[in-house]
Amino acid sequence: MNSFNLYIERVIEYAPRLAESLFETGIMMIFAMMAAIILGLPLGTLLYLSSKGKPMENKFLYQVASIFVNIVRSFPFLLLVVVMQPLIRFLYGRATGDPVAASFPMMLIAIALYARFVEQSLHDVPRGVTETAQSMGATTFQLVWKFLYVEARSSLIIGFTTVFVSFISYSTIMGVVGGGGIGDFAIRYGYQRYETDIMYTSIVVIIIFVVLAQWFGLKIAGKLDKR
């Protein structure tokens, strides 16, 4: 009982710093997910439209976009963080110790990862939907916005949820390079100080966030799926 009381006291003691680290993780996640929607969604749509047999078929454009996505996705994340530091420092003024600076490599990965999910989701739309839209004289924009996105909305949400969950894990890696967040908290206050109870508490918090995000995303996707 005394051990449990001691643990509770330590959690209360570290609670302000834990809350601050969660806030930092939230900032990184917001920037990454905004990049996924604002840039990843259009890039994935472009990959679909420029692929073989699609309305904007363009082999060169598709290959350029696809190569970019493949390179970014296959790049080891920790090495990407290190490689991007000079660019981040040039653009933002600092590369470490700040959640906004830490979000730059996460945004790049988010764009590439979600773009591929979007492309696959649109390819899974039945061909009849595209044919129906074209027979009605829909423009490319109308085809995408009023037909493809509507038909693929459940799959797009599932893809976004998968990206979101992955980036909770990615955000913890930023702690290795002093990027802040829950990962940095676990390393500095748990691992480096040999306070395993604090480290495991951080891990439990991360797992809870992952489970909740996954449940919420699948719940929304299920409601949007009208098949």
mmCIF file of C-alpha atoms in Angstrom:
data_model
loop_
_atom_site.group_PDB
_atom_site.id
_atom_site.type_symbol
_atom_site.label_atom_id
_atom_site.label_comp_id
_atom_site.label_asym_id
_atom_site.label_seq_id
_atom_site.Cartn_x
_atom_site.Cartn_y
_atom_site.Cartn_z
ATOM 1 C CA MET A 1 0.000 0.000 0.000
ATOM 2 C CA ASN A 2 2.863 2.324 0.865
ATOM 3 C CA SER A 3 4.442 1.631 -2.536
ATOM 4 C CA PHE A 4 1.175 2.495 -4.265
ATOM 5 C CA ASN A 5 0.834 5.725 -2.291
ATOM 6 C CA LEU A 6 4.417 6.613 -3.159
ATOM 7 C CA TYR A 7 3.679 5.958 -6.828
ATOM 8 C CA ILE A 8 0.599 8.218 -6.729
ATOM 9 C CA GLU A 9 2.623 10.971 -5.090
ATOM 10 C CA ARG A 10 5.282 10.695 -7.801
ATOM 11 C CA VAL A 11 2.669 10.795 -10.554
ATOM 12 C CA ILE A 12 1.142 13.916 -8.997
ATOM 13 C CA GLU A 13 4.606 15.442 -8.742
ATOM 14 C CA TYR A 14 5.315 14.826 -12.420
ATOM 15 C CA ALA A 15 1.760 15.602 -13.600
ATOM 16 C CA PRO A 16 2.478 19.219 -14.687
ATOM 17 C CA ARG A 17 5.447 18.121 -16.806
ATOM 18 C CA LEU A 18 3.440 15.194 -18.195
ATOM 19 C CA ALA A 19 0.612 17.562 -19.150
ATOM 20 C CA GLU A 20 3.120 19.887 -20.818
ATOM 21 C CA SER A 21 4.599 16.983 -22.787
ATOM 22 C CA LEU A 22 1.125 15.919 -23.947
ATOM 23 C CA PHE A 23 0.491 19.477 -25.105
ATOM 24 C CA GLU A 24 3.756 19.403 -27.083
ATOM 25 C CA THR A 25 2.771 16.082 -28.635
ATOM 26 C CA GLY A 26 -0.596 17.600 -29.522
ATOM 27 C CA ILE A 27 1.112 20.468 -31.355
ATOM 28 C CA MET A 28 3.226 18.026 -33.384
ATOM 29 C CA MET A 29 0.179 15.912 -34.181
ATOM 30 C CA ILE A 30 -1.905 18.925 -35.264
ATOM 31 C CA PHE A 31 0.748 20.141 -37.697
ATOM 32 C CA ALA A 32 1.336 16.649 -39.078
ATOM 33 C CA MET A 33 -2.350 15.888 -39.556
ATOM 34 C CA MET A 34 -3.029 19.286 -41.137
ATOM 35 C CA ALA A 35 -0.233 18.567 -43.616
ATOM 36 C CA ALA A 36 -1.760 15.161 -44.333
ATOM 37 C CA ILE A 37 -5.141 16.703 -45.188
ATOM 38 C CA ILE A 38 -4.018 19.914 -46.899
ATOM 39 C CA LEU A 39 -1.188 18.402 -48.971
ATOM 40 C CA GLY A 40 -1.420 14.624 -48.644
ATOM 41 C CA LEU A 41 -5.028 14.394 -49.813
ATOM 42 C CA PRO A 42 -4.451 16.432 -53.025
ATOM 43 C CA LEU A 43 -1.192 14.573 -53.716
ATOM 44 C CA GLY A 44 -2.920 11.215 -53.372
ATOM 45 C CA THR A 45 -5.718 12.416 -55.610
ATOM 46 C CA LEU A 46 -3.159 13.550 -58.175
ATOM 47 C CA LEU A 47 -1.512 10.126 -58.066
ATOM 48 C CA TYR A 48 -4.875 8.527 -58.787
ATOM 49 C CA LEU A 49 -5.899 10.928 -61.545
ATOM 50 C CA SER A 50 -2.544 10.745 -63.342
ATOM 51 C CA SER A 51 -2.288 6.950 -63.219
ATOM 52 C CA LYS A 52 -2.938 4.736 -66.233
ATOM 53 C CA GLY A 53 -6.483 4.846 -67.563
ATOM 54 C CA LYS A 54 -7.604 7.737 -65.371
ATOM 55 C CA PRO A 55 -8.962 11.181 -66.416
ATOM 56 C CA MET A 56 -5.601 12.998 -66.159
ATOM 57 C CA GLU A 57 -3.334 10.136 -67.218
ATOM 58 C CA ASN A 58 0.237 11.397 -67.302
ATOM 59 C CA LYS A 59 3.036 8.868 -66.899
ATOM 60 C CA PHE A 60 5.762 11.430 -66.162
ATOM 61 C CA LEU A 61 3.703 13.279 -63.551
ATOM 62 C CA TYR A 62 2.674 10.037 -61.890
ATOM 63 C CA GLN A 63 6.244 8.739 -61.724
ATOM 64 C CA VAL A 64 7.611 11.981 -60.255
ATOM 65 C CA ALA A 65 4.920 12.089 -57.559
ATOM 66 C CA SER A 66 5.231 8.367 -56.877
ATOM 67 C CA ILE A 67 9.026 8.515 -56.544
ATOM 68 C CA PHE A 68 8.712 11.367 -54.035
ATOM 69 C CA VAL A 69 6.185 9.411 -51.976
ATOM 70 C CA ASN A 70 8.230 6.214 -52.082
ATOM 71 C CA ILE A 71 11.472 7.918 -51.058
ATOM 72 C CA VAL A 72 9.894 9.742 -48.127
ATOM 73 C CA ARG A 73 7.996 6.668 -46.938
ATOM 74 C CA SER A 74 11.053 4.407 -47.100
ATOM 75 C CA PHE A 75 13.414 6.871 -45.394
ATOM 76 C CA PRO A 76 14.192 5.795 -41.788
ATOM 77 C CA PHE A 77 12.373 8.380 -39.688
ATOM 78 C CA LEU A 78 15.146 9.074 -37.187
ATOM 79 C CA LEU A 79 17.637 9.622 -40.024
ATOM 80 C CA LEU A 80 15.137 11.889 -41.781
ATOM 81 C CA VAL A 81 14.904 13.998 -38.616
ATOM 82 C CA VAL A 82 18.689 14.335 -38.520
ATOM 83 C CA VAL A 83 19.012 15.078 -42.254
ATOM 84 C CA MET A 84 16.309 17.746 -42.132
ATOM 85 C CA GLN A 85 17.768 19.663 -39.187
ATOM 86 C CA PRO A 86 19.803 22.163 -41.296
ATOM 87 C CA LEU A 87 16.725 22.915 -43.420
ATOM 88 C CA ILE A 88 14.494 23.266 -40.355
ATOM 89 C CA ARG A 89 17.036 25.575 -38.735
ATOM 90 C CA PHE A 90 17.140 27.690 -41.910
ATOM 91 C CA LEU A 91 13.363 27.926 -42.214
ATOM 92 C CA TYR A 92 12.361 28.147 -38.567
ATOM 93 C CA GLY A 93 15.478 29.346 -36.762
ATOM 94 C CA ARG A 94 15.904 26.281 -34.563
ATOM 95 C CA ALA A 95 15.744 22.524 -35.143
ATOM 96 C CA THR A 96 15.422 21.035 -31.657
ATOM 97 C CA GLY A 97 13.781 21.703 -28.328
ATOM 98 C CA ASP A 98 10.565 22.964 -29.875
ATOM 99 C CA PRO A 99 7.444 20.995 -30.894
ATOM 100 C CA VAL A 100 6.875 23.172 -33.981
ATOM 101 C CA ALA A 101 10.410 22.482 -35.220
ATOM 102 C CA ALA A 102 9.911 18.799 -34.441
ATOM 103 C CA SER A 103 6.752 18.735 -36.547
ATOM 104 C CA PHE A 104 8.551 19.461 -39.844
ATOM 105 C CA PRO A 105 9.789 15.901 -40.521
ATOM 106 C CA MET A 106 6.487 14.550 -39.231
ATOM 107 C CA MET A 107 4.607 16.728 -41.718
ATOM 108 C CA LEU A 108 6.728 15.438 -44.600
ATOM 109 C CA ILE A 109 6.112 11.810 -43.646
ATOM 110 C CA ALA A 110 2.406 12.495 -43.086
ATOM 111 C CA ILE A 111 2.030 13.939 -46.583
ATOM 112 C CA ALA A 112 3.646 10.936 -48.250
ATOM 113 C CA LEU A 113 1.989 8.306 -46.083
ATOM 114 C CA TYR A 114 -1.544 9.654 -46.400
ATOM 115 C CA ALA A 115 -1.101 10.343 -50.123
ATOM 116 C CA ARG A 116 -0.557 6.639 -50.723
ATOM 117 C CA PHE A 117 -3.596 5.753 -48.605
ATOM 118 C CA VAL A 118 -5.701 8.216 -50.596
ATOM 119 C CA GLU A 119 -4.511 6.842 -53.927
ATOM 120 C CA GLN A 120 -5.374 3.286 -52.907
ATOM 121 C CA SER A 121 -8.773 4.323 -51.520
ATOM 122 C CA LEU A 122 -9.703 6.037 -54.787
ATOM 123 C CA HIS A 123 -8.540 3.054 -56.834
ATOM 124 C CA ASP A 124 -10.895 0.907 -54.758
ATOM 125 C CA VAL A 125 -13.903 2.959 -55.857
ATOM 126 C CA PRO A 126 -15.965 0.873 -58.317
ATOM 127 C CA ARG A 127 -15.315 1.780 -61.931
ATOM 128 C CA GLY A 128 -19.043 2.274 -62.435
ATOM 129 C CA VAL A 129 -18.965 5.376 -60.235
ATOM 130 C CA THR A 130 -16.430 7.042 -62.540
ATOM 131 C CA GLU A 131 -18.340 5.993 -65.639
ATOM 132 C CA THR A 132 -21.572 7.381 -64.194
ATOM 133 C CA ALA A 133 -19.935 10.720 -63.414
ATOM 134 C CA GLN A 134 -18.428 10.971 -66.901
ATOM 135 C CA SER A 135 -21.732 10.089 -68.556
ATOM 136 C CA MET A 136 -23.313 12.973 -66.634
ATOM 137 C CA GLY A 137 -20.687 15.368 -67.992
ATOM 138 C CA ALA A 138 -18.946 15.922 -64.643
ATOM 139 C CA THR A 139 -15.722 17.900 -64.682
ATOM 140 C CA THR A 140 -12.593 16.447 -63.092
ATOM 141 C CA PHE A 141 -13.193 18.532 -59.979
ATOM 142 C CA GLN A 142 -16.808 17.374 -59.764
ATOM 143 C CA LEU A 143 -15.739 13.768 -60.346
ATOM 144 C CA VAL A 144 -13.333 13.969 -57.436
ATOM 145 C CA TRP A 145 -15.377 16.042 -55.009
ATOM 146 C CA LYS A 146 -18.905 14.783 -55.623
ATOM 147 C CA PHE A 147 -18.273 11.174 -56.602
ATOM 148 C CA LEU A 148 -14.851 9.754 -55.637
ATOM 149 C CA TYR A 149 -14.524 11.410 -52.225
ATOM 150 C CA VAL A 150 -18.125 10.608 -51.361
ATOM 151 C CA GLU A 151 -17.786 6.959 -52.367
ATOM 152 C CA ALA A 152 -14.382 6.540 -50.670
ATOM 153 C CA ARG A 153 -15.085 8.624 -47.547
ATOM 154 C CA SER A 154 -15.118 5.652 -45.172
ATOM 155 C CA SER A 155 -11.833 4.317 -46.534
ATOM 156 C CA LEU A 156 -10.288 7.799 -46.405
ATOM 157 C CA ILE A 157 -11.210 8.114 -42.731
ATOM 158 C CA ILE A 158 -9.715 4.701 -41.967
ATOM 159 C CA GLY A 159 -6.523 5.707 -43.777
ATOM 160 C CA PHE A 160 -6.381 8.972 -41.851
ATOM 161 C CA THR A 161 -6.904 7.098 -38.580
ATOM 162 C CA THR A 162 -4.058 4.734 -39.454
ATOM 163 C CA VAL A 163 -1.783 7.693 -40.182
ATOM 164 C CA PHE A 164 -2.842 9.404 -36.956
ATOM 165 C CA VAL A 165 -2.094 6.331 -34.858
ATOM 166 C CA SER A 166 1.271 5.871 -36.579
ATOM 167 C CA PHE A 167 2.218 9.457 -35.824
ATOM 168 C CA ILE A 168 1.561 9.106 -32.136
ATOM 169 C CA SER A 169 4.446 6.624 -32.292
ATOM 170 C CA TYR A 170 6.493 8.894 -34.574
ATOM 171 C CA SER A 171 6.068 11.779 -32.123
ATOM 172 C CA THR A 172 7.684 9.738 -29.356
ATOM 173 C CA ILE A 173 10.842 9.371 -31.477
ATOM 174 C CA MET A 174 11.245 13.154 -31.480
ATOM 175 C CA GLY A 175 12.224 12.869 -27.826
ATOM 176 C CA VAL A 176 15.511 11.273 -28.919
ATOM 177 C CA VAL A 177 16.586 14.544 -30.579
ATOM 178 C CA GLY A 178 15.105 16.828 -27.934
ATOM 179 C CA GLY A 179 11.915 17.548 -29.829
ATOM 180 C CA GLY A 180 9.727 17.530 -26.748
ATOM 181 C CA GLY A 181 6.506 15.611 -26.323
ATOM 182 C CA ILE A 182 5.557 12.487 -24.401
ATOM 183 C CA GLY A 183 8.550 10.574 -25.800
ATOM 184 C CA ASP A 184 10.959 13.190 -24.512
ATOM 185 C CA PHE A 185 9.229 13.048 -21.122
ATOM 186 C CA ALA A 186 9.559 9.263 -20.947
ATOM 187 C CA ILE A 187 13.238 9.361 -21.880
ATOM 188 C CA ARG A 188 14.328 12.268 -19.677
ATOM 189 C CA TYR A 189 12.223 11.657 -16.585
ATOM 190 C CA GLY A 190 11.890 7.897 -16.838
ATOM 191 C CA TYR A 191 14.702 6.173 -18.695
ATOM 192 C CA GLN A 192 17.635 8.521 -18.001
ATOM 193 C CA ARG A 193 16.764 8.876 -14.311
ATOM 194 C CA TYR A 194 16.060 5.144 -13.909
ATOM 195 C CA GLU A 195 12.534 5.945 -12.754
ATOM 196 C CA THR A 196 10.835 3.078 -14.527
ATOM 197 C CA ASP A 197 7.446 3.718 -12.948
ATOM 198 C CA ILE A 198 7.286 7.136 -14.631
ATOM 199 C CA MET A 199 8.464 5.652 -17.923
ATOM 200 C CA TYR A 200 5.812 2.918 -17.831
ATOM 201 C CA THR A 201 3.160 5.473 -16.908
ATOM 202 C CA SER A 202 4.100 7.408 -20.041
ATOM 203 C CA ILE A 203 3.821 4.232 -22.121
ATOM 204 C CA VAL A 204 0.351 3.517 -20.706
ATOM 205 C CA VAL A 205 -0.744 7.075 -21.551
ATOM 206 C CA ILE A 206 0.491 6.618 -25.138
ATOM 207 C CA ILE A 207 -1.335 3.280 -25.463
ATOM 208 C CA ILE A 208 -4.564 4.845 -24.186
ATOM 209 C CA PHE A 209 -4.319 7.620 -26.777
ATOM 210 C CA VAL A 210 -3.681 5.088 -29.547
ATOM 211 C CA VAL A 211 -6.643 2.926 -28.544
ATOM 212 C CA LEU A 212 -8.988 5.928 -28.274
ATOM 213 C CA ALA A 213 -7.853 7.359 -31.620
ATOM 214 C CA GLN A 214 -8.303 3.998 -33.328
ATOM 215 C CA TRP A 215 -11.750 3.470 -31.814
ATOM 216 C CA PHE A 216 -12.936 6.976 -32.668
ATOM 217 C CA GLY A 217 -11.674 6.797 -36.267
ATOM 218 C CA LEU A 218 -13.252 3.407 -36.932
ATOM 219 C CA LYS A 219 -16.493 4.596 -35.350
ATOM 220 C CA ILE A 220 -16.684 7.572 -37.735
ATOM 221 C CA ALA A 221 -15.728 5.396 -40.712
ATOM 222 C CA GLY A 222 -18.476 2.912 -39.819
ATOM 223 C CA LYS A 223 -21.095 5.670 -39.695
ATOM 224 C CA LEU A 224 -19.985 7.040 -43.082
ATOM 225 C CA ASP A 225 -19.941 3.637 -44.754
ATOM 226 C CA LYS A 226 -23.330 3.343 -46.458
ATOM 227 C CA ARG A 227 -22.582 0.138 -48.339
#
